[in-house]
PDB file of C-alpha atoms in Angstrom:
ATOM      1  CA  MET A   4      -5.826  -1.894  -2.745  1.00  0.00           C
ATOM      2  CA  ARG A   5      -2.238  -1.541  -4.084  1.00  0.00           C
ATOM      3  CA  ILE A   6      -0.450   1.805  -3.726  1.00  0.00           C
ATOM      4  CA  ARG A   7       2.849   2.427  -5.482  1.00  0.00           C
ATOM      5  CA  MET A   8       5.028   5.176  -3.975  1.00  0.00           C
ATOM      6  CA  THR A   9       7.670   7.531  -5.316  1.00  0.00           C
ATOM      7  CA  ASP A  10      10.474   5.725  -3.596  1.00  0.00           C
ATOM      8  CA  GLY A  11       9.657   2.433  -5.291  1.00  0.00           C
ATOM      9  CA  ARG A  12       7.755   0.769  -2.395  1.00  0.00           C
ATOM     10  CA  THR A  13       4.381  -0.814  -2.832  1.00  0.00           C
ATOM     11  CA  LEU A  14       1.784  -1.018  -0.041  1.00  0.00           C
ATOM     12  CA  VAL A  15      -1.018  -3.475  -0.240  1.00  0.00           C
ATOM     13  CA  GLY A  16      -3.929  -3.239   2.146  1.00  0.00           C
ATOM     14  CA  CYS A  17      -7.669  -2.464   2.727  1.00  0.00           C
ATOM     15  CA  PHE A  18      -8.735   1.051   1.927  1.00  0.00           C
ATOM     16  CA  LEU A  19     -10.210   2.708   4.998  1.00  0.00           C
ATOM     17  CA  CYS A  20     -10.398   6.463   4.206  1.00  0.00           C
ATOM     18  CA  THR A  21      -8.856   9.497   2.610  1.00  0.00           C
ATOM     19  CA  ASP A  22      -8.815  13.248   3.278  1.00  0.00           C
ATOM     20  CA  ARG A  23      -8.854  16.446   1.301  1.00  0.00           C
ATOM     21  CA  ASP A  24      -5.015  16.357   0.972  1.00  0.00           C
ATOM     22  CA  CYS A  25      -5.282  12.976  -0.783  1.00  0.00           C
ATOM     23  CA  ASN A  26      -3.637  11.096   2.127  1.00  0.00           C
ATOM     24  CA  VAL A  27      -4.850   7.469   2.231  1.00  0.00           C
ATOM     25  CA  ILE A  28      -5.292   5.216   5.261  1.00  0.00           C
ATOM     26  CA  LEU A  29      -4.784   1.474   4.650  1.00  0.00           C
ATOM     27  CA  GLY A  30      -5.761  -1.262   7.163  1.00  0.00           C
ATOM     28  CA  SER A  31      -3.818  -4.566   7.379  1.00  0.00           C
ATOM     29  CA  ALA A  32      -1.128  -3.055   5.191  1.00  0.00           C
ATOM     30  CA  GLN A  33       1.911  -4.866   3.976  1.00  0.00           C
ATOM     31  CA  GLU A  34       4.999  -3.165   2.498  1.00  0.00           C
ATOM     32  CA  TYR A  35       6.889  -4.646  -0.488  1.00  0.00           C
ATOM     33  CA  LEU A  36      10.313  -3.167  -1.287  1.00  0.00           C
ATOM     34  CA  LYS A  37      11.420  -2.388  -4.808  1.00  0.00           C
ATOM     35  CA  PRO A  38      13.396  -5.389  -6.110  1.00  0.00           C
ATOM     36  CA  SER A  39      16.911  -4.495  -7.043  1.00  0.00           C
ATOM     37  CA  ASP A  40      19.652  -6.297  -9.062  1.00  0.00           C
ATOM     38  CA  SER A  41      21.344  -7.598  -5.864  1.00  0.00           C
ATOM     39  CA  PHE A  42      18.408  -9.426  -4.443  1.00  0.00           C
ATOM     40  CA  ALA A  43      14.871 -10.549  -5.545  1.00  0.00           C
ATOM     41  CA  ALA A  44      11.720  -9.302  -3.899  1.00  0.00           C
ATOM     42  CA  SER A  45      11.596 -10.525  -0.291  1.00  0.00           C
ATOM     43  CA  GLU A  46       8.781 -11.256   2.103  1.00  0.00           C
ATOM     44  CA  PRO A  47       6.501  -8.363   2.792  1.00  0.00           C
ATOM     45  CA  ARG A  48       6.819  -6.304   5.963  1.00  0.00           C
ATOM     46  CA  VAL A  49       3.561  -6.176   7.951  1.00  0.00           C
ATOM     47  CA  LEU A  50       2.687  -2.593   8.877  1.00  0.00           C
ATOM     48  CA  GLY A  51      -0.975  -2.909  10.062  1.00  0.00           C
ATOM     49  CA  LEU A  52      -2.603   0.498   9.953  1.00  0.00           C
ATOM     50  CA  ALA A  53      -0.670   2.826   7.577  1.00  0.00           C
ATOM     51  CA  MET A  54      -1.132   6.400   6.488  1.00  0.00           C
ATOM     52  CA  VAL A  55       0.310   7.158   3.038  1.00  0.00           C
ATOM     53  CA  PRO A  56       0.901  10.837   2.305  1.00  0.00           C
ATOM     54  CA  GLY A  57      -0.782  11.864  -0.927  1.00  0.00           C
ATOM     55  CA  HIS A  58       2.270  13.571  -2.405  1.00  0.00           C
ATOM     56  CA  HIS A  59       4.180  10.174  -2.286  1.00  0.00           C
ATOM     57  CA  ILE A  60       1.484   8.250  -4.173  1.00  0.00           C
ATOM     58  CA  VAL A  61       2.357   7.392  -7.804  1.00  0.00           C
ATOM     59  CA  SER A  62      -0.536   5.002  -8.598  1.00  0.00           C
ATOM     60  CA  ILE A  63      -3.452   3.214  -6.924  1.00  0.00           C
ATOM     61  CA  GLU A  64      -4.918  -0.079  -8.041  1.00  0.00           C
ATOM     62  CA  VAL A  65      -7.839  -2.016  -6.776  1.00  0.00           C
ATOM     63  CA  GLU A  66      -7.310  -5.769  -6.462  1.00  0.00           C
ATOM     64  CA  LEU A  67     -10.576  -7.359  -7.580  1.00  0.00           C
ATOM     65  CA  GLU A  68      -9.960 -10.849  -6.116  1.00  0.00           C
ATOM     66  CA  ASN A  69     -10.040  -9.459  -2.557  1.00  0.00           C
ATOM     67  CA  LEU A  70     -13.242  -7.421  -2.838  1.00  0.00           C
ATOM     68  CA  GLY A  71     -15.484 -10.127  -1.283  1.00  0.00           C
ATOM     69  CA  SER A  72     -13.619 -10.541   2.021  1.00  0.00           C
ATOM     70  CA  PRO A  73     -12.367  -7.544   4.058  1.00  0.00           C
ATOM     71  CA  GLN A  74      -9.084  -8.488   5.778  1.00  0.00           C
ATOM     72  CA  TYR A  75      -9.127  -5.932   8.582  1.00  0.00           C
ATOM     73  CA  LEU A  76     -12.102  -7.423  10.388  1.00  0.00           C
TER      74      LEU A  76
END
């Protein structure tokens, strides 16, 4: 699952759960910073287990190529 946030960051990880406030928990999460003019997109930062507050979520996408093999096991 790919989550784009209001500050331009993108988190990619395995969806684990959500709650009534639309917060999302990702397992095996990696953080990608927003590329700027001064430097290209760098290596992702490994976060592991991450909680994304619902009010910071801009969009959520499902990556179909990773559906067959959960990465958090």
